Every structure is written in C-alpha cells, then in structure tokens.
PDB file of C-alpha atoms in Angstrom:
ATOM      1  CA  UNK A  22    -118.550  57.223-123.510  1.00  0.00           C
ATOM      2  CA  UNK A  23    -119.222  53.758-125.661  1.00  0.00           C
ATOM      3  CA  UNK A  24    -120.390  54.150-128.844  1.00  0.00           C
ATOM      4  CA  UNK A  25    -120.456  53.375-132.293  1.00  0.00           C
ATOM      5  CA  UNK A  26    -120.456  55.718-135.514  1.00  0.00           C
ATOM      6  CA  UNK A  27    -121.269  54.668-138.706  1.00  0.00           C
ATOM      7  CA  UNK A  28    -120.407  56.497-142.337  1.00  0.00           C
ATOM      8  CA  UNK A  29    -120.082  56.180-145.827  1.00  0.00           C
ATOM      9  CA  UNK A  30    -124.160  55.295-146.592  1.00  0.00           C
ATOM     10  CA  UNK A  31    -124.848  56.974-150.101  1.00  0.00           C
ATOM     11  CA  UNK A  32    -126.670  56.698-153.191  1.00  0.00           C
ATOM     12  CA  UNK A  33    -125.442  53.982-155.701  1.00  0.00           C
ATOM     13  CA  UNK A  34    -126.704  52.363-158.726  1.00  0.00           C
ATOM     14  CA  UNK A  35    -127.179  48.570-159.011  1.00  0.00           C
ATOM     15  CA  UNK A  36    -123.831  46.588-159.188  1.00  0.00           C
ATOM     16  CA  UNK A  37    -122.047  49.081-157.715  1.00  0.00           C
ATOM     17  CA  UNK A  38    -119.902  49.047-154.257  1.00  0.00           C
ATOM     18  CA  UNK A  39    -119.785  51.220-151.353  1.00  0.00           C
ATOM     19  CA  UNK A  40    -117.521  50.373-147.981  1.00  0.00           C
ATOM     20  CA  UNK A  41    -119.120  52.010-144.913  1.00  0.00           C
ATOM     21  CA  UNK A  42    -116.925  52.169-141.698  1.00  0.00           C
ATOM     22  CA  UNK A  43    -117.926  52.592-137.852  1.00  0.00           C
ATOM     23  CA  UNK A  44    -115.605  54.315-135.513  1.00  0.00           C
ATOM     24  CA  UNK A  45    -115.661  52.522-132.175  1.00  0.00           C
ATOM     25  CA  UNK A  46    -114.621  54.451-128.718  1.00  0.00           C
ATOM     26  CA  UNK A  47    -115.462  53.731-125.258  1.00  0.00           C
ATOM     27  CA  UNK A  48    -114.435  49.964-125.160  1.00  0.00           C
ATOM     28  CA  UNK A  49    -112.158  47.257-125.819  1.00  0.00           C
ATOM     29  CA  UNK A  50    -112.622  46.798-129.430  1.00  0.00           C
ATOM     30  CA  UNK A  51    -109.963  44.506-129.990  1.00  0.00           C
ATOM     31  CA  UNK A  52    -111.569  42.287-128.151  1.00  0.00           C
ATOM     32  CA  UNK A  53    -115.093  42.607-129.651  1.00  0.00           C
ATOM     33  CA  UNK A  54    -117.237  40.400-132.613  1.00  0.00           C
ATOM     34  CA  UNK A  55    -118.537  43.565-134.141  1.00  0.00           C
ATOM     35  CA  UNK A  56    -122.027  43.037-136.483  1.00  0.00           C
ATOM     36  CA  UNK A  57    -123.564  44.824-139.496  1.00  0.00           C
ATOM     37  CA  UNK A  58    -127.634  44.655-138.934  1.00  0.00           C
ATOM     38  CA  UNK A  59    -129.692  46.185-141.943  1.00  0.00           C
ATOM     39  CA  UNK A  60    -133.241  47.595-141.853  1.00  0.00           C
ATOM     40  CA  UNK A  61    -134.843  48.610-145.360  1.00  0.00           C
ATOM     41  CA  UNK A  62    -137.364  51.469-145.236  1.00  0.00           C
ATOM     42  CA  UNK A  63    -140.590  50.714-143.314  1.00  0.00           C
ATOM     43  CA  UNK A  64    -138.989  46.811-142.561  1.00  0.00           C
ATOM     44  CA  UNK A  65    -137.784  44.927-140.238  1.00  0.00           C
ATOM     45  CA  UNK A  66    -134.586  44.321-138.766  1.00  0.00           C
ATOM     46  CA  UNK A  67    -131.952  41.682-140.496  1.00  0.00           C
ATOM     47  CA  UNK A  68    -128.581  40.696-139.596  1.00  0.00           C
ATOM     48  CA  UNK A  69    -125.807  41.385-142.260  1.00  0.00           C
ATOM     49  CA  UNK A  70    -123.034  39.850-140.765  1.00  0.00           C
ATOM     50  CA  UNK A  71    -120.326  39.790-138.129  1.00  0.00           C
ATOM     51  CA  UNK A  72    -116.704  39.347-137.698  1.00  0.00           C
ATOM     52  CA  UNK A  73    -114.932  37.948-134.769  1.00  0.00           C
ATOM     53  CA  UNK A  74    -112.363  39.223-132.399  1.00  0.00           C
ATOM     54  CA  UNK A  75    -108.523  38.596-133.937  1.00  0.00           C
ATOM     55  CA  UNK A  76    -108.332  36.550-131.063  1.00  0.00           C
ATOM     56  CA  UNK A  77    -111.204  34.164-131.455  1.00  0.00           C
ATOM     57  CA  UNK A  78    -109.628  33.387-134.834  1.00  0.00           C
ATOM     58  CA  UNK A  79    -110.930  37.123-136.696  1.00  0.00           C
ATOM     59  CA  UNK A  80    -113.502  35.289-139.269  1.00  0.00           C
ATOM     60  CA  UNK A  81    -116.427  36.612-140.850  1.00  0.00           C
ATOM     61  CA  UNK A  82    -119.774  34.769-141.293  1.00  0.00           C
ATOM     62  CA  UNK A  83    -122.652  36.059-143.330  1.00  0.00           C
ATOM     63  CA  UNK A  84    -126.732  36.220-143.957  1.00  0.00           C
ATOM     64  CA  UNK A  85    -127.087  34.134-147.158  1.00  0.00           C
ATOM     65  CA  UNK A  86    -128.951  37.309-148.855  1.00  0.00           C
ATOM     66  CA  UNK A  87    -125.376  39.227-148.747  1.00  0.00           C
ATOM     67  CA  UNK A  88    -123.106  36.166-148.973  1.00  0.00           C
ATOM     68  CA  UNK A  89    -120.398  36.394-151.252  1.00  0.00           C
ATOM     69  CA  UNK A  90    -121.248  40.046-152.140  1.00  0.00           C
ATOM     70  CA  UNK A  91    -120.278  41.885-148.499  1.00  0.00           C
ATOM     71  CA  UNK A  92    -117.083  42.047-147.147  1.00  0.00           C
ATOM     72  CA  UNK A  93    -116.540  42.404-143.402  1.00  0.00           C
ATOM     73  CA  UNK A  94    -112.870  43.454-141.948  1.00  0.00           C
ATOM     74  CA  UNK A  95    -111.494  45.540-139.369  1.00  0.00           C
ATOM     75  CA  UNK A  96    -108.546  47.644-138.146  1.00  0.00           C
ATOM     76  CA  UNK A  97    -108.152  47.196-134.612  1.00  0.00           C
ATOM     77  CA  UNK A  98    -105.407  49.714-134.605  1.00  0.00           C
ATOM     78  CA  UNK A  99    -107.876  52.459-135.676  1.00  0.00           C
ATOM     79  CA  UNK A 100    -111.026  50.977-133.545  1.00  0.00           C
ATOM     80  CA  UNK A 101    -112.800  50.809-136.882  1.00  0.00           C
ATOM     81  CA  UNK A 102    -115.481  48.095-138.462  1.00  0.00           C
ATOM     82  CA  UNK A 103    -115.588  47.903-142.102  1.00  0.00           C
ATOM     83  CA  UNK A 104    -117.885  46.528-144.759  1.00  0.00           C
ATOM     84  CA  UNK A 105    -117.500  45.969-148.215  1.00  0.00           C
ATOM     85  CA  UNK A 106    -120.607  46.124-150.478  1.00  0.00           C
ATOM     86  CA  UNK A 107    -120.577  45.089-153.982  1.00  0.00           C
ATOM     87  CA  UNK A 108    -122.415  43.717-156.937  1.00  0.00           C
ATOM     88  CA  UNK A 109    -125.549  45.556-154.853  1.00  0.00           C
ATOM     89  CA  UNK A 110    -128.737  45.433-155.220  1.00  0.00           C
ATOM     90  CA  UNK A 111    -131.904  47.835-155.187  1.00  0.00           C
ATOM     91  CA  UNK A 112    -132.439  45.170-152.747  1.00  0.00           C
ATOM     92  CA  UNK A 113    -129.602  46.122-150.151  1.00  0.00           C
ATOM     93  CA  UNK A 114    -131.445  49.717-149.661  1.00  0.00           C
ATOM     94  CA  UNK A 115    -131.420  50.232-145.744  1.00  0.00           C
ATOM     95  CA  UNK A 116    -130.422  51.906-142.674  1.00  0.00           C
ATOM     96  CA  UNK A 117    -126.941  49.906-141.965  1.00  0.00           C
ATOM     97  CA  UNK A 118    -126.527  49.719-137.994  1.00  0.00           C
ATOM     98  CA  UNK A 119    -123.084  48.265-136.788  1.00  0.00           C
ATOM     99  CA  UNK A 120    -123.416  46.916-133.354  1.00  0.00           C
ATOM    100  CA  UNK A 121    -122.443  44.779-130.259  1.00  0.00           C
ATOM    101  CA  UNK A 122    -122.688  43.274-127.147  1.00  0.00           C
ATOM    102  CA  UNK A 123    -122.711  40.353-124.823  1.00  0.00           C
ATOM    103  CA  UNK A 124    -124.805  37.417-123.807  1.00  0.00           C
ATOM    104  CA  UNK A 125    -125.496  37.108-127.744  1.00  0.00           C
ATOM    105  CA  UNK A 126    -127.529  40.039-127.785  1.00  0.00           C
ATOM    106  CA  UNK A 127    -126.386  43.372-128.811  1.00  0.00           C
ATOM    107  CA  UNK A 128    -126.511  46.504-126.285  1.00  0.00           C
ATOM    108  CA  UNK A 129    -123.761  48.968-128.388  1.00  0.00           C
ATOM    109  CA  UNK A 130    -125.462  50.765-131.616  1.00  0.00           C
ATOM    110  CA  UNK A 131    -124.744  53.194-133.610  1.00  0.00           C
ATOM    111  CA  UNK A 132    -126.863  55.728-135.333  1.00  0.00           C
ATOM    112  CA  UNK A 133    -127.226  54.101-138.879  1.00  0.00           C
ATOM    113  CA  UNK A 134    -126.175  55.080-142.663  1.00  0.00           C
ATOM    114  CA  UNK A 135    -128.037  55.158-145.299  1.00  0.00           C
ATOM    115  CA  UNK A 136    -127.598  52.955-148.590  1.00  0.00           C
ATOM    116  CA  UNK A 137    -129.691  53.515-151.757  1.00  0.00           C
ATOM    117  CA  UNK A 138    -129.389  51.183-154.520  1.00  0.00           C
ATOM    118  CA  UNK A 139    -131.184  52.819-157.272  1.00  0.00           C
ATOM    119  CA  UNK A 140    -130.937  54.002-160.924  1.00  0.00           C
TER     120      UNK A 140
ATOM    121  CA  UNK B   6    -131.698  28.482-140.908  1.00  0.00           C
ATOM    122  CA  UNK B   7    -133.430  28.963-137.783  1.00  0.00           C
ATOM    123  CA  UNK B   8    -136.767  31.066-138.151  1.00  0.00           C
ATOM    124  CA  UNK B   9    -138.145  33.005-135.993  1.00  0.00           C
ATOM    125  CA  UNK B  10    -141.901  33.830-135.952  1.00  0.00           C
ATOM    126  CA  UNK B  11    -143.288  36.487-134.033  1.00  0.00           C
ATOM    127  CA  UNK B  12    -147.322  37.182-132.507  1.00  0.00           C
ATOM    128  CA  UNK B  13    -148.688  39.520-132.895  1.00  0.00           C
ATOM    129  CA  UNK B  14    -147.750  41.545-135.609  1.00  0.00           C
ATOM    130  CA  UNK B  15    -149.617  44.467-134.668  1.00  0.00           C
ATOM    131  CA  UNK B  16    -151.036  44.922-131.145  1.00  0.00           C
ATOM    132  CA  UNK B  17    -153.519  48.033-129.903  1.00  0.00           C
ATOM    133  CA  UNK B  18    -153.591  48.438-126.108  1.00  0.00           C
ATOM    134  CA  UNK B  19    -154.103  51.476-123.855  1.00  0.00           C
ATOM    135  CA  UNK B  20    -152.214  52.623-121.080  1.00  0.00           C
ATOM    136  CA  UNK B  21    -151.644  50.456-117.683  1.00  0.00           C
ATOM    137  CA  UNK B  22    -152.473  47.336-119.826  1.00  0.00           C
ATOM    138  CA  UNK B  23    -150.897  44.172-119.445  1.00  0.00           C
ATOM    139  CA  UNK B  24    -149.096  43.177-122.321  1.00  0.00           C
ATOM    140  CA  UNK B  25    -147.132  40.100-124.230  1.00  0.00           C
ATOM    141  CA  UNK B  26    -145.499  38.931-127.297  1.00  0.00           C
ATOM    142  CA  UNK B  27    -144.743  36.129-128.333  1.00  0.00           C
ATOM    143  CA  UNK B  28    -141.450  34.011-130.192  1.00  0.00           C
ATOM    144  CA  UNK B  29    -141.455  30.972-131.660  1.00  0.00           C
ATOM    145  CA  UNK B  30    -138.419  29.654-133.082  1.00  0.00           C
ATOM    146  CA  UNK B  31    -137.998  26.831-136.077  1.00  0.00           C
ATOM    147  CA  UNK B  32    -135.898  24.637-133.754  1.00  0.00           C
ATOM    148  CA  UNK B  33    -134.966  24.995-129.854  1.00  0.00           C
ATOM    149  CA  UNK B  34    -132.562  27.944-129.216  1.00  0.00           C
ATOM    150  CA  UNK B  35    -131.755  26.860-125.417  1.00  0.00           C
ATOM    151  CA  UNK B  36    -131.748  30.734-124.310  1.00  0.00           C
ATOM    152  CA  UNK B  37    -130.031  32.402-126.608  1.00  0.00           C
ATOM    153  CA  UNK B  38    -132.410  35.166-127.146  1.00  0.00           C
ATOM    154  CA  UNK B  39    -133.268  38.754-126.830  1.00  0.00           C
ATOM    155  CA  UNK B  40    -136.221  41.427-126.939  1.00  0.00           C
ATOM    156  CA  UNK B  41    -135.282  45.335-128.309  1.00  0.00           C
ATOM    157  CA  UNK B  42    -137.374  48.337-128.146  1.00  0.00           C
ATOM    158  CA  UNK B  43    -137.101  50.136-131.478  1.00  0.00           C
ATOM    159  CA  UNK B  44    -139.164  53.754-132.437  1.00  0.00           C
ATOM    160  CA  UNK B  45    -139.422  55.624-135.931  1.00  0.00           C
ATOM    161  CA  UNK B  46    -136.038  57.081-136.401  1.00  0.00           C
ATOM    162  CA  UNK B  47    -133.959  55.629-133.880  1.00  0.00           C
ATOM    163  CA  UNK B  48    -131.950  52.037-133.536  1.00  0.00           C
ATOM    164  CA  UNK B  49    -132.736  49.444-131.326  1.00  0.00           C
ATOM    165  CA  UNK B  50    -132.927  49.120-127.860  1.00  0.00           C
ATOM    166  CA  UNK B  51    -132.097  46.275-125.710  1.00  0.00           C
ATOM    167  CA  UNK B  52    -134.530  44.960-123.266  1.00  0.00           C
ATOM    168  CA  UNK B  53    -133.817  41.611-122.460  1.00  0.00           C
ATOM    169  CA  UNK B  54    -131.249  38.864-123.055  1.00  0.00           C
ATOM    170  CA  UNK B  55    -130.609  35.421-122.095  1.00  0.00           C
ATOM    171  CA  UNK B  56    -134.959  35.328-122.456  1.00  0.00           C
ATOM    172  CA  UNK B  57    -135.009  36.567-119.226  1.00  0.00           C
ATOM    173  CA  UNK B  58    -132.458  38.611-117.785  1.00  0.00           C
ATOM    174  CA  UNK B  59    -132.822  42.336-117.730  1.00  0.00           C
ATOM    175  CA  UNK B  60    -130.472  45.079-119.341  1.00  0.00           C
ATOM    176  CA  UNK B  61    -129.318  47.469-117.250  1.00  0.00           C
ATOM    177  CA  UNK B  62    -131.726  50.160-117.048  1.00  0.00           C
ATOM    178  CA  UNK B  63    -134.156  49.077-118.863  1.00  0.00           C
ATOM    179  CA  UNK B  64    -137.613  49.680-115.749  1.00  0.00           C
ATOM    180  CA  UNK B  65    -138.870  46.278-113.880  1.00  0.00           C
ATOM    181  CA  UNK B  66    -142.061  46.320-115.965  1.00  0.00           C
ATOM    182  CA  UNK B  67    -140.368  44.426-118.481  1.00  0.00           C
ATOM    183  CA  UNK B  68    -140.185  40.779-118.479  1.00  0.00           C
ATOM    184  CA  UNK B  69    -139.214  37.585-120.683  1.00  0.00           C
ATOM    185  CA  UNK B  70    -139.303  34.295-120.422  1.00  0.00           C
ATOM    186  CA  UNK B  71    -139.462  30.743-121.583  1.00  0.00           C
ATOM    187  CA  UNK B  72    -136.781  28.248-123.224  1.00  0.00           C
ATOM    188  CA  UNK B  73    -136.368  25.984-125.907  1.00  0.00           C
ATOM    189  CA  UNK B  74    -138.696  26.991-129.101  1.00  0.00           C
ATOM    190  CA  UNK B  75    -141.573  29.484-127.446  1.00  0.00           C
ATOM    191  CA  UNK B  76    -140.501  32.517-125.843  1.00  0.00           C
ATOM    192  CA  UNK B  77    -142.320  35.379-124.669  1.00  0.00           C
ATOM    193  CA  UNK B  78    -141.843  39.313-123.943  1.00  0.00           C
ATOM    194  CA  UNK B  79    -144.078  40.920-121.067  1.00  0.00           C
ATOM    195  CA  UNK B  80    -144.673  44.473-120.034  1.00  0.00           C
ATOM    196  CA  UNK B  81    -146.747  44.820-117.044  1.00  0.00           C
ATOM    197  CA  UNK B  82    -148.287  48.201-117.189  1.00  0.00           C
ATOM    198  CA  UNK B  83    -147.926  49.770-120.318  1.00  0.00           C
ATOM    199  CA  UNK B  84    -146.815  53.481-120.123  1.00  0.00           C
ATOM    200  CA  UNK B  85    -146.904  55.982-122.868  1.00  0.00           C
ATOM    201  CA  UNK B  86    -142.960  55.620-123.770  1.00  0.00           C
ATOM    202  CA  UNK B  87    -144.013  52.167-124.231  1.00  0.00           C
ATOM    203  CA  UNK B  88    -145.525  52.498-127.323  1.00  0.00           C
ATOM    204  CA  UNK B  89    -143.085  51.300-130.332  1.00  0.00           C
ATOM    205  CA  UNK B  90    -142.074  48.238-132.310  1.00  0.00           C
ATOM    206  CA  UNK B  91    -140.714  45.077-130.391  1.00  0.00           C
ATOM    207  CA  UNK B  92    -138.231  42.525-132.069  1.00  0.00           C
ATOM    208  CA  UNK B  93    -137.239  39.316-130.771  1.00  0.00           C
ATOM    209  CA  UNK B  94    -133.633  37.509-132.183  1.00  0.00           C
ATOM    210  CA  UNK B  95    -131.804  34.480-131.559  1.00  0.00           C
ATOM    211  CA  UNK B  96    -128.892  33.305-131.520  1.00  0.00           C
ATOM    212  CA  UNK B  97    -127.301  30.411-132.601  1.00  0.00           C
ATOM    213  CA  UNK B  98    -124.485  27.885-132.049  1.00  0.00           C
ATOM    214  CA  UNK B  99    -122.931  28.873-135.113  1.00  0.00           C
ATOM    215  CA  UNK B 100    -122.658  32.778-133.947  1.00  0.00           C
ATOM    216  CA  UNK B 101    -125.346  33.739-136.383  1.00  0.00           C
ATOM    217  CA  UNK B 102    -128.289  35.890-135.650  1.00  0.00           C
ATOM    218  CA  UNK B 103    -132.020  35.890-136.711  1.00  0.00           C
ATOM    219  CA  UNK B 104    -134.364  38.426-135.684  1.00  0.00           C
ATOM    220  CA  UNK B 105    -138.420  38.474-135.802  1.00  0.00           C
ATOM    221  CA  UNK B 106    -140.560  39.806-137.812  1.00  0.00           C
ATOM    222  CA  UNK B 107    -141.469  42.387-135.388  1.00  0.00           C
ATOM    223  CA  UNK B 108    -144.658  43.766-133.598  1.00  0.00           C
ATOM    224  CA  UNK B 109    -146.114  47.480-133.674  1.00  0.00           C
ATOM    225  CA  UNK B 110    -147.592  48.066-130.087  1.00  0.00           C
ATOM    226  CA  UNK B 111    -150.512  50.419-131.026  1.00  0.00           C
ATOM    227  CA  UNK B 112    -152.320  52.894-128.674  1.00  0.00           C
ATOM    228  CA  UNK B 113    -155.905  52.252-128.645  1.00  0.00           C
TER     229      UNK B 113
END
C-alpha cells in the first residue's frame, strides 16, 4: 500500500524548534520529490517546501514565510522525510502534511501532524 | 511569485446542479494546474492534474479545463458526497507551488 505517515507534532513555545518526520512506504522513495504542505486552523492549504531526489540534485526550496527558518532533509535508507523547524512563530501553528506525486500535482498525502506554537 | 485567485469563495448549490469554480493565475502557467477536494479533518484528495487530466478513481462528473491564466473545475451533477472545499494549485517552472484560497461548496 502506498502511504506516508507524519509524526512529531507537538506544542512548542514561540522561538522554539521542532522536527517532523514522514515515513514513506509502497513507492520508490529515493526517486520522489517530497513536499511539506501546511494548513492553519480554519485556513487554506499552504505549500511549505520541497526536496528533490538525490538523483536530481537533492536540493530544497521553501516558501517565503519559512525560508531561512525551516530545513528539509531526507534519509533514503530509511524512506523518511524530515522538516526541522526553527525560530517558530505563532503563525506556524498548523497541520503539517507530507505529500508527493507526479505531473506537478500531489496524489499521495499523509494524515497530517499538528504543530501548535503558543506560550 | 505566482498568485492564484479562486472564485467564488463560497458556493451554495443543490444535488444535481452543475457547478463551476474558477482559478485565475497572476501569470501564465501553461497547463501546470491541479484541483483538490478536501473534507473537514481529512487530507486533500487530488481530482485533476495538468489542468484537464482526471486522476485515477475520480468520478467522471469532475472535469477541468483552461490554460494560460484561467482555469475551471466543473462538477456536472452534484452528488451529496461532493460538498467540500476545493483548491486549485499551480506548479511553476522553478518547481515551486502555490494554492488558491479555496472554494467552499455548501448545500443550498
């Protein structure tokens, strides 16, 4: 079964850090360009960032609101995607989804993990 | 950055109605446009990719069209399961993504 499962969401204080994980199975993870998408409570979807496959350079790009604060990495030996979130702000409060797909669209989504940034 | 504007933000319709949601881009996208359906508490579900290609397993009452800067999602005959929020999403030449703000489809 093709799936991704996110974990690591928690309550963290402003200025703190948190690392989320995404475990993938059922597809060739090392070839996949992986993304993080978030959704603040009651709000729409927001693309956070993406890491290319190592074969395509392995580089990551980010949306402006998180650039310089978030780092995306991958461990292809463990079929796992990560996002290290630093200098967290209250506006980073959201459900974080791991997602991937073809043709510039995302057809594989996890159930999401909740990150709450609050004092 | 490319901005995506969906309209309407909210749409009230009845079972059996034909509905159309529009997504406009701030610059030309060619055909790199996708549509998603999301229900409360659930992850989004891909409906349409490359503007008009139907994702496997998605009912044929869903269709997409458009190119350049204007795209539409049409549901030909609304079913009870279709009441949800719909998002468009673009994919640009720098492999970055942007979502529209969403259209909530409500029962009239």
